[in-house]
Short mmCIF file of C-alpha atoms and ligand atoms in Angstrom, two decimals:
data_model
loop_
_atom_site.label_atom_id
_atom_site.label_comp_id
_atom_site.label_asym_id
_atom_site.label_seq_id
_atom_site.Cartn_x
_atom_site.Cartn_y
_atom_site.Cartn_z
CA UNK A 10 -53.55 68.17 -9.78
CA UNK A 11 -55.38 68.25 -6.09
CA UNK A 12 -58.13 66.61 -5.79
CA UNK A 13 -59.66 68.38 -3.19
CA UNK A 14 -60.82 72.02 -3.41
CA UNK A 15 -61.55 74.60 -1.02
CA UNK A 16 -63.80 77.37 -1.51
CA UNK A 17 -60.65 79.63 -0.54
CA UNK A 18 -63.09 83.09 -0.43
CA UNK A 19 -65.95 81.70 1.83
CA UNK A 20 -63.20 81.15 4.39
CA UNK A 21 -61.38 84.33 6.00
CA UNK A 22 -58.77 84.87 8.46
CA UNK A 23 -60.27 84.14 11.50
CA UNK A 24 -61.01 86.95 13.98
CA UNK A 25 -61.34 86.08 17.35
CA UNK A 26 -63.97 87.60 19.95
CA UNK A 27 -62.56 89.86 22.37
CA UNK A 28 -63.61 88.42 25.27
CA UNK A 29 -62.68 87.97 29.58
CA UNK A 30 -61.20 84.96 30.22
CA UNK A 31 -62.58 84.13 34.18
CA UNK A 32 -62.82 80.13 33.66
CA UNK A 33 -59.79 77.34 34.94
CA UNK A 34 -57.15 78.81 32.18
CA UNK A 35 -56.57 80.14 29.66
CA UNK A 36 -56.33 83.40 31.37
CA UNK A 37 -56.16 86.83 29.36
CA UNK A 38 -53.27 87.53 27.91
CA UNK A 39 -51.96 91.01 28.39
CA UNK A 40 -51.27 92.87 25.18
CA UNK A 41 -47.71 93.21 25.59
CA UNK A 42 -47.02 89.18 26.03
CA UNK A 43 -49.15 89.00 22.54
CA UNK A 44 -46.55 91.64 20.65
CA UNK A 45 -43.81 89.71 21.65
CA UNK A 46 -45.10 86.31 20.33
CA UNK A 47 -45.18 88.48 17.06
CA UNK A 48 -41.40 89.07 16.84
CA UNK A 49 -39.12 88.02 14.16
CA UNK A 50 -38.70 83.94 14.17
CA UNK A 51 -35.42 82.93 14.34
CA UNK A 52 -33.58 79.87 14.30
CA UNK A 53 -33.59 77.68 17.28
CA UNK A 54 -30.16 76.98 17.70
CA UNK A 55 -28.96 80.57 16.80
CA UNK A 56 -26.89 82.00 19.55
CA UNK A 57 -29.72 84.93 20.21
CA UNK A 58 -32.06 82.12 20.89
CA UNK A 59 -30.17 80.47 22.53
CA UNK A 60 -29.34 83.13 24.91
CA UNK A 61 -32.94 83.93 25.33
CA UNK A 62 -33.59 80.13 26.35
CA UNK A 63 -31.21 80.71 29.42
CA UNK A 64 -32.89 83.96 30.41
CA UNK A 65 -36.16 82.13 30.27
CA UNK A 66 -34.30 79.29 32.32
CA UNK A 67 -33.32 81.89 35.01
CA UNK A 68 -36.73 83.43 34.88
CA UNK A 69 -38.37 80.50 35.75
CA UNK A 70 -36.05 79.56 39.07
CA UNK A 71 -37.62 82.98 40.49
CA UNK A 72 -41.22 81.57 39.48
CA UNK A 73 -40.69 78.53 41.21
CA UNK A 74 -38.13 80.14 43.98
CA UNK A 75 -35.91 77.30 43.42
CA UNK A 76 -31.90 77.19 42.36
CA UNK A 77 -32.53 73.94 40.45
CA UNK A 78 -30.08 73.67 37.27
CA UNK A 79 -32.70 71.55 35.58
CA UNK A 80 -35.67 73.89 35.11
CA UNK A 81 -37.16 74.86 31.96
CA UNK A 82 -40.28 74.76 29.81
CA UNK A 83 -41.53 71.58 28.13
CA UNK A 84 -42.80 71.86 24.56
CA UNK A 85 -45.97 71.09 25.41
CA UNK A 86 -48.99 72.19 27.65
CA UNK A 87 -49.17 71.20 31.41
CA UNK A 88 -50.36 67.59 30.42
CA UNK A 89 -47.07 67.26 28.66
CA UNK A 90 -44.98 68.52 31.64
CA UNK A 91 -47.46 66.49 34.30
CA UNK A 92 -46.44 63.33 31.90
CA UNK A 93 -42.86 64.37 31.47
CA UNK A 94 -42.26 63.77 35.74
CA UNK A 95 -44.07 60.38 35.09
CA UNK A 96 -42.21 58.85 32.64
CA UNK A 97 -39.10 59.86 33.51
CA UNK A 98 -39.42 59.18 37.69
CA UNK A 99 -41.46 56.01 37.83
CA UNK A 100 -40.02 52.93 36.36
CA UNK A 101 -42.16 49.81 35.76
CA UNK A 102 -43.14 48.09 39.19
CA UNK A 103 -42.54 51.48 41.44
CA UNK A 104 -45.03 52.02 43.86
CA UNK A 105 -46.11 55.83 43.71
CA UNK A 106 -48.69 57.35 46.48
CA UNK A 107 -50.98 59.19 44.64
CA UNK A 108 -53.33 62.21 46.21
CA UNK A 109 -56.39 62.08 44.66
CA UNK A 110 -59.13 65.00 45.47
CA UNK A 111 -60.23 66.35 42.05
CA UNK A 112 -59.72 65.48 38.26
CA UNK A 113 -55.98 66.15 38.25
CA UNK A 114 -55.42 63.57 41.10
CA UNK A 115 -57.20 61.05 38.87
CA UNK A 116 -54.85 61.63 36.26
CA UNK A 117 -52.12 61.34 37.88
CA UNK A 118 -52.98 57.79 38.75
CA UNK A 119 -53.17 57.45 35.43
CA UNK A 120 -49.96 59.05 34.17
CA UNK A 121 -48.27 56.05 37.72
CA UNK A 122 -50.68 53.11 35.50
CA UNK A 123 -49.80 53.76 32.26
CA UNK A 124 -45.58 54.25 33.20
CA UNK A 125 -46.07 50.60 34.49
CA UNK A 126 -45.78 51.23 38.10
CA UNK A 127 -48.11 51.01 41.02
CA UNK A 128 -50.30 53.77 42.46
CA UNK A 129 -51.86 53.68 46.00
CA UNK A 130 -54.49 55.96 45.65
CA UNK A 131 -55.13 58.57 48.83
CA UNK A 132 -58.36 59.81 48.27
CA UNK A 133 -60.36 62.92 49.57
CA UNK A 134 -63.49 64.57 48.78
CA UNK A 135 -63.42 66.72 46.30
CA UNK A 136 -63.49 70.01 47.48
CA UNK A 137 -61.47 69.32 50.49
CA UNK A 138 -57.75 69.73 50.63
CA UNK A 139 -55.31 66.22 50.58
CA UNK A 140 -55.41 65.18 54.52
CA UNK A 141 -51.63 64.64 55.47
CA UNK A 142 -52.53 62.07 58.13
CA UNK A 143 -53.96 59.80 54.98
CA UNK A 144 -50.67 60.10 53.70
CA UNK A 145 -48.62 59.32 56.44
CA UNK A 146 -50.58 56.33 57.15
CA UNK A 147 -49.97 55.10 53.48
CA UNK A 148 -46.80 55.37 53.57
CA UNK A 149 -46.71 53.07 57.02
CA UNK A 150 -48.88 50.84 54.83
CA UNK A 151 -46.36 50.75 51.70
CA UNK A 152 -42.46 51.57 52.72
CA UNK A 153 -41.20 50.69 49.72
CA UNK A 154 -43.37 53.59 47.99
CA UNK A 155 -40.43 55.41 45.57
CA UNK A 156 -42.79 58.75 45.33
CA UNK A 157 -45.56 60.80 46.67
CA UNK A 158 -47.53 62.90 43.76
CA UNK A 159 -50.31 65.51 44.58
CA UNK A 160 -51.92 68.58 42.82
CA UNK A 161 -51.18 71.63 45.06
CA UNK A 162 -53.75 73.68 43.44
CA UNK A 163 -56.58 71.60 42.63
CA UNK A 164 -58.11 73.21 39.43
CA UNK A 165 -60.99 71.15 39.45
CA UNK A 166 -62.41 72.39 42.86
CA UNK A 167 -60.90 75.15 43.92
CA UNK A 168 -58.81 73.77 46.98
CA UNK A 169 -55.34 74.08 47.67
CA UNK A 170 -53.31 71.48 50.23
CA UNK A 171 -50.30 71.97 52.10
CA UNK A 172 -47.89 70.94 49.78
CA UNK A 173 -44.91 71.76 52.58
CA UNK A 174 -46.39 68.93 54.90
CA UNK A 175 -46.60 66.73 51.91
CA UNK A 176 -43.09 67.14 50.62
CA UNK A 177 -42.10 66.48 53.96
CA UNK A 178 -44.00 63.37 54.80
CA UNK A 179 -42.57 62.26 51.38
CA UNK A 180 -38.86 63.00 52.38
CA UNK A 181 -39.00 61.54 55.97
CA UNK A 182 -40.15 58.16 53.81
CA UNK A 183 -37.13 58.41 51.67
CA UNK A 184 -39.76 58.75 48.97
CA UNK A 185 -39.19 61.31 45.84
CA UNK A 186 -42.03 64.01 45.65
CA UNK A 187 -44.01 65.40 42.42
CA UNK A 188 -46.19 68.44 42.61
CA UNK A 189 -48.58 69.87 39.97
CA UNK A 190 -48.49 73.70 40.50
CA UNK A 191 -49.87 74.30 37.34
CA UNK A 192 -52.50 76.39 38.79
CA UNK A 193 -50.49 77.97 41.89
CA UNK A 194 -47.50 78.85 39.90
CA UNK A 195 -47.21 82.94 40.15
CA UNK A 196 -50.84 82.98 42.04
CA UNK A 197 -50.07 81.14 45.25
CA UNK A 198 -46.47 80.52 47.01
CA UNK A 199 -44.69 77.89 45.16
CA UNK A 200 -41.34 77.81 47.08
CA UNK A 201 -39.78 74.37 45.36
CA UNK A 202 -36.68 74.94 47.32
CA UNK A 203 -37.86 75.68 51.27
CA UNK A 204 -40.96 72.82 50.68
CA UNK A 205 -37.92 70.70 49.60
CA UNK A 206 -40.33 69.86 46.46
CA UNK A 207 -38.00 67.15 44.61
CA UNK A 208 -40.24 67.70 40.80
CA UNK A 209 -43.15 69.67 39.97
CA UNK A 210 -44.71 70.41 36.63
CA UNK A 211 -46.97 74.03 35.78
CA UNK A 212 -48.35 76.07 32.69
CA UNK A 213 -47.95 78.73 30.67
CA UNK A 214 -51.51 79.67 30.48
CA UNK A 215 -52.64 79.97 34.10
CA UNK A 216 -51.37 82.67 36.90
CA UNK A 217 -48.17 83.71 34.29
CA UNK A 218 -51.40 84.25 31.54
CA UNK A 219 -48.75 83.32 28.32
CA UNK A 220 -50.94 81.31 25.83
CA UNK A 221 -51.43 77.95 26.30
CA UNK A 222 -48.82 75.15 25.27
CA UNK A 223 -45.90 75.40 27.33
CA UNK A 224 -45.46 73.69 30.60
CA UNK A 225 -42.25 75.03 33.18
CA UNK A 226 -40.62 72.29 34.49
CA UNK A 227 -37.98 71.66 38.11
CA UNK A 228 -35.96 69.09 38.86
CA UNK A 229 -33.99 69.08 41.67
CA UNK A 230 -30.74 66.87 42.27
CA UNK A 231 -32.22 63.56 43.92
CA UNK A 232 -34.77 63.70 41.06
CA UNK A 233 -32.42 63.88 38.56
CA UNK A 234 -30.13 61.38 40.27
CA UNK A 235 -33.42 58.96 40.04
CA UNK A 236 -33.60 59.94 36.14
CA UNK A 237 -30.39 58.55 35.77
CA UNK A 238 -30.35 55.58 37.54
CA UNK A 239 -33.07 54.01 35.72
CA UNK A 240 -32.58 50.65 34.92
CA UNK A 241 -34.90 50.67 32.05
CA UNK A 242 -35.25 53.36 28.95
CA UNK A 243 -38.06 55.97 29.39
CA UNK A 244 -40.42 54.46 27.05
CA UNK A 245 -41.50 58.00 25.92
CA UNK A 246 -38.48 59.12 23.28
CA UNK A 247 -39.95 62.77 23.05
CA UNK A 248 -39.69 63.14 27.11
CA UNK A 249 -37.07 61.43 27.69
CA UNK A 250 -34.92 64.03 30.01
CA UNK A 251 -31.58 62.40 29.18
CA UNK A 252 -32.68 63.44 25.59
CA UNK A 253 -34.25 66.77 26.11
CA UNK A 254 -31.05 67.98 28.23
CA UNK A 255 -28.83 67.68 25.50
CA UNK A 256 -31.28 70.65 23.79
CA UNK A 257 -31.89 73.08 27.05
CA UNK A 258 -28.47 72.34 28.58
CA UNK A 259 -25.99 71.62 26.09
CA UNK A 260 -23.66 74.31 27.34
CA UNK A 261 -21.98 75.53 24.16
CA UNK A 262 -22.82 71.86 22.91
CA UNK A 263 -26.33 72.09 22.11
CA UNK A 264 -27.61 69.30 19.71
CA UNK A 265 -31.05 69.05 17.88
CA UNK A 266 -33.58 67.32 20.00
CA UNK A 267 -37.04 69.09 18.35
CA UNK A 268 -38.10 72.32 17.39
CA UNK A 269 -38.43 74.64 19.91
CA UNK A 270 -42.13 76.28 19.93
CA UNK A 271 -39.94 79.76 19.63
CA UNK A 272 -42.69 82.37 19.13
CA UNK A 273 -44.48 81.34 22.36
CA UNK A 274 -40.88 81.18 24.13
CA UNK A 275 -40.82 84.51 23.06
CA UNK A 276 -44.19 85.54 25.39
CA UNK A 277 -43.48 82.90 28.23
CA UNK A 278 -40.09 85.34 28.65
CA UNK A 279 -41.95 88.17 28.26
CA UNK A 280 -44.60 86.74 30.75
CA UNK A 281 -42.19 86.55 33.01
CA UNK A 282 -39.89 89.35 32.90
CA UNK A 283 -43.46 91.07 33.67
CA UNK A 284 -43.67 88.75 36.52
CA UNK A 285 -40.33 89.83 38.40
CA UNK A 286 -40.82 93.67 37.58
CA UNK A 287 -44.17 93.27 39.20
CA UNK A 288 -42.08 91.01 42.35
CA UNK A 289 -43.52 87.33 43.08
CA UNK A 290 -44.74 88.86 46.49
CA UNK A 291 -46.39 91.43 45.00
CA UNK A 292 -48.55 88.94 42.54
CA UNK A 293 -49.66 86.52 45.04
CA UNK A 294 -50.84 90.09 46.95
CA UNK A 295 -52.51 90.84 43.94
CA UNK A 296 -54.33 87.47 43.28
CA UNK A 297 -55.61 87.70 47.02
CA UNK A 298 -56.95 91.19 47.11
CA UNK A 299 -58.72 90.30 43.77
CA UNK A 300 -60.37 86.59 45.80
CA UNK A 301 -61.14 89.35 48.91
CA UNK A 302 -63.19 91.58 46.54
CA UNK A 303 -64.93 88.75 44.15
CA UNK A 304 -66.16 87.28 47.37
CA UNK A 305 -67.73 90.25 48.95
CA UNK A 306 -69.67 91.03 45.69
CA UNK A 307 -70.94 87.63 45.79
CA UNK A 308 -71.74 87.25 49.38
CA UNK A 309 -73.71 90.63 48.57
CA UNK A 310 -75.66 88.13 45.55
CA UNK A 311 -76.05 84.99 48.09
CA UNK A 312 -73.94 82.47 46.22
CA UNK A 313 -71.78 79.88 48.79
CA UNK A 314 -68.21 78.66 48.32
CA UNK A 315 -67.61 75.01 47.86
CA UNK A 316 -64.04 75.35 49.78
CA UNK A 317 -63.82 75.93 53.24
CA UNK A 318 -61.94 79.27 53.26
CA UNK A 319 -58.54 77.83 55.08
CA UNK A 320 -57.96 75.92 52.10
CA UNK A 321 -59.75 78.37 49.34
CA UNK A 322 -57.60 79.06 46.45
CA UNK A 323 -57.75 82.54 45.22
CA UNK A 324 -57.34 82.34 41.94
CA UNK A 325 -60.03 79.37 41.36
CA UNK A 326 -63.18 80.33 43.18
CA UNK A 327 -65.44 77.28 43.04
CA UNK A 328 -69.11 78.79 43.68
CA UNK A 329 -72.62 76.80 44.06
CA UNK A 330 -74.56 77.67 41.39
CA UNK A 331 -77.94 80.01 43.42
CA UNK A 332 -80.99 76.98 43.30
CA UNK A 333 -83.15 77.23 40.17
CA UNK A 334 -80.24 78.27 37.97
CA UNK A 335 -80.14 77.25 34.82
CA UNK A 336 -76.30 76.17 34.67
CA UNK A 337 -75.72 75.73 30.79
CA UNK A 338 -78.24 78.43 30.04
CA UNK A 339 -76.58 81.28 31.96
CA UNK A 340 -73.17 80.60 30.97
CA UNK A 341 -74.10 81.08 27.67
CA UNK A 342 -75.83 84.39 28.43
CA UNK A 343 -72.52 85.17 30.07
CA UNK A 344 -70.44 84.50 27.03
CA UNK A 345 -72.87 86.20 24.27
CA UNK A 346 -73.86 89.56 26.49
CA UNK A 347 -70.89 89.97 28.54
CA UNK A 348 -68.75 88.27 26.51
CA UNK A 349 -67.41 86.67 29.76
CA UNK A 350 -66.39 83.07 29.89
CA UNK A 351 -66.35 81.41 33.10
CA UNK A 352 -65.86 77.39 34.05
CA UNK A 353 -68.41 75.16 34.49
CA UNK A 354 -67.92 72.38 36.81
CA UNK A 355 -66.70 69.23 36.23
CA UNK A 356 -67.43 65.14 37.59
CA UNK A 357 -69.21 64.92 40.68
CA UNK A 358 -69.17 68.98 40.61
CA UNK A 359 -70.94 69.38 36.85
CA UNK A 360 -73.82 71.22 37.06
CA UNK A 361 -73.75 72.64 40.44
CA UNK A 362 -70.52 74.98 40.43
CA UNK A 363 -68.93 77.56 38.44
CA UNK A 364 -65.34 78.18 38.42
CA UNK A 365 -64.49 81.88 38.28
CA UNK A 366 -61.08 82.22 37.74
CA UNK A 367 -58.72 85.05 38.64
CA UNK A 368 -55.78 84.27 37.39
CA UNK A 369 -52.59 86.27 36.21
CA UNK A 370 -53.92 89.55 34.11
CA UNK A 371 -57.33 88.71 35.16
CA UNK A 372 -56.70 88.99 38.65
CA UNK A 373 -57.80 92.56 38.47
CA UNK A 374 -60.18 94.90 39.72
CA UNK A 375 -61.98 95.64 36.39
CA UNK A 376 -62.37 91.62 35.76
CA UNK A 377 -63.89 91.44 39.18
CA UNK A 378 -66.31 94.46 38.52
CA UNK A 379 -67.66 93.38 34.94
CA UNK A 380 -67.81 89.41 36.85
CA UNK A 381 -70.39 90.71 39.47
CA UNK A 382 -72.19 92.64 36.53
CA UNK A 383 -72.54 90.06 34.55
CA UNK A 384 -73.67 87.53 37.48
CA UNK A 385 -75.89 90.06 38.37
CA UNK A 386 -77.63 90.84 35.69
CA UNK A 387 -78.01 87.26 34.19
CA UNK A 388 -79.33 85.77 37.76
CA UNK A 389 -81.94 88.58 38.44
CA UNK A 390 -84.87 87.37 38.03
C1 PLP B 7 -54.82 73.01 33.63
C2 PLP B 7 -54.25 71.98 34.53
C3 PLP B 7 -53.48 70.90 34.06
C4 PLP B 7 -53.31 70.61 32.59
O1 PLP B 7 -52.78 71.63 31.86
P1 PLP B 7 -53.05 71.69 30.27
O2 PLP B 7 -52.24 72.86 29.84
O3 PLP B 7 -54.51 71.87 30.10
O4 PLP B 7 -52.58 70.40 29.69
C5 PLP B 7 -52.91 70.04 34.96
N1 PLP B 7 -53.10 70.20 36.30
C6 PLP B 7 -53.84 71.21 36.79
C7 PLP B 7 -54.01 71.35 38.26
C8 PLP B 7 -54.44 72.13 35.92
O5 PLP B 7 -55.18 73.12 36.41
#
């Protein structure tokens, strides 16, 4: 007998709002990625699947314009792939330069503290972009650093840094490098390969607008040559790469590692075969032209930038909120009228930005138009 009841008819299948997703992620989700999260389940070690996990594998070496065997999506949301690079390239005692210039900096640190190695901490304002001299100058300070981490696209402010001169401060230091492009990933160039990028971690739910909960994944060889020449076990047994391999490259030999999250595999491909018939070139074009017309309609309202525009990212526009708005208050005008969500700011930034996000399918003329509506019509006074 249960000893709990529900009253089953009180609660119904949820319905979601319909609304426009302009905030940090999730982005919308085109209809078409949606239908194909609906196919059949099947199992995930049947040879279909399989063979779709290999597409998906190829897929994602055009999205991060790299040749790197070991790419793939970890079961899990950016966090997950962000921790994955951690625990498997930083063994206790390893020194690890960390940029820090926005929230995802500061977790990073984190991710160095809690795999029992070392961070130096590089630190920039928020809102600016990493300074490569700071770096260079650590490194002088710590040779024996093993890695250089840094957010390319920092979510939490809107600025982007050179992740080329990073990558190759890192290299000339004999130091590995890890990049979070969760953010940049189909928005802004990620070129993994040219940037000689040695591991970087990104999301499903950003510029490739899948739902959230997946997080691609690249490796290249001295990364993987680090992996495996660990001294001590990754303490994490869920992302251990040794482990996980054994499920996304088991050529012919694939053994159970966990479940694959196979319906949202199913939109990530689909995400991304829309991402090549669209070309790479093509989407970063798009994601700019969208930036180009958001911020004429809001010069036209008065509202600033917090980036200075060499380093403005143009699928995260970080705006000052006009003086005398009420921050909270409008948002939620935003969301119930317009049914328009945008982000608010966060740390040092809460309460005097918004984040308007134009990312993937909401890089788009229409989002842009019903954004400046909305703004307009909520700040009038
Ligand atoms: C969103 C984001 C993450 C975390 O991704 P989740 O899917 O929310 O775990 C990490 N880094 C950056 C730069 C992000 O924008």
């Amino acid at each position: 007998m249960p000893t709990i009841s529900i009253a089953a008819p009180a609660i119904q299948p949820f319905q979601p709002p319909r609304r426009t997703l302009m905030g940090p992620g999730p982005s919308d989700v085109p209809q078409r990625i949606l239908d194909a999260m609906a196919r059949p389940t099947i199992g995930h070690l049947d040879p279909a699947f399989v063979g779709m996990m290999e597409e998906l594998k190829a897929l994602l070496r055009y999205a991060f314009q790299t040749g790197n065997a070991l790419t793939f999506p970890v079961s899990g949301p950016g966090s997950v792939g962000m921790e994955t690079c951690f625990v498997n390239l930083v063994e206790p005692g390893d020194k690890v330069i960390v940029c820090s210039n926005g929230v995802f900096g500061g977790r990073m640190l984190e991710n160095v503290r809690r795999a029992g190695g070392r961070p130096v901490a590089v630190e920039d304002a928020w809102g600016e972009p990493v300074d490569p001299g700071k770096v260079e100058d650590a490194f002088r300070a710590h040779p024996d650093a093993k890695a250089l981490a840094f957010v390319h696209a920092e979510t939490s402010t809107g600025a982007q840094s050179d992740a080329k001169a990073l990558a190759a401060i890192a290299r000339r230091h004999g130091a590995l490098s890890i990049m979070d492009c969760v953010t940049s990933l189909g928005g802004t160039p990620v070129l993994v390969d040219a940037w000689g990028i040695d591991a970087a971690y990104s999301g499903s739910q950003k510029c490739l607008s899948c739902t959230p909960g997946l997080s691609p994944v690249s490796f290249n060889d001295r990364a993987v040559e680090r992996v495996r020449a660990r001294k001590t076990p990754v303490q994490s047994w869920f992302m251990d790469l040794n482990l996980v391999l054994g499920y996304w490259s088991g050529e012919g030999r694939r053994t159970y590692h966990h479940t694959a999250p196979i319906n949202p595999l199913y939109g990530l491909h689909e995400a991304l075969v829309m991402l090549a018939e669209e070309g790479i070139e093509h989407a970063w074009a798009r994601h700019r032209a969208s930036h180009e017309a958001l911020k004429a309609g809001l010069e036209r309202l008065g509202i600033g930038f917090v980036v200075a525009e060499a380093a403005r990212l143009p699928q995260l526009n970080a705006i000052r909120i006009p003086e005398g708005a009420d921050d909270a208050a409008l948002r939620t005008r935003l969301l119930q009228e317009f049914n328009l969500e945008i982000g608010a700011g966060l740390g040092v930034l809460a309460g005097r930005i918004w984040r308007i996000g134009l990312m993937g399918h909401s890089a788009r003329p229409q989002n842009v138009d019903h954004c400046l509506r909305a703004l307009e019509a909520v700040l009038r006074p």
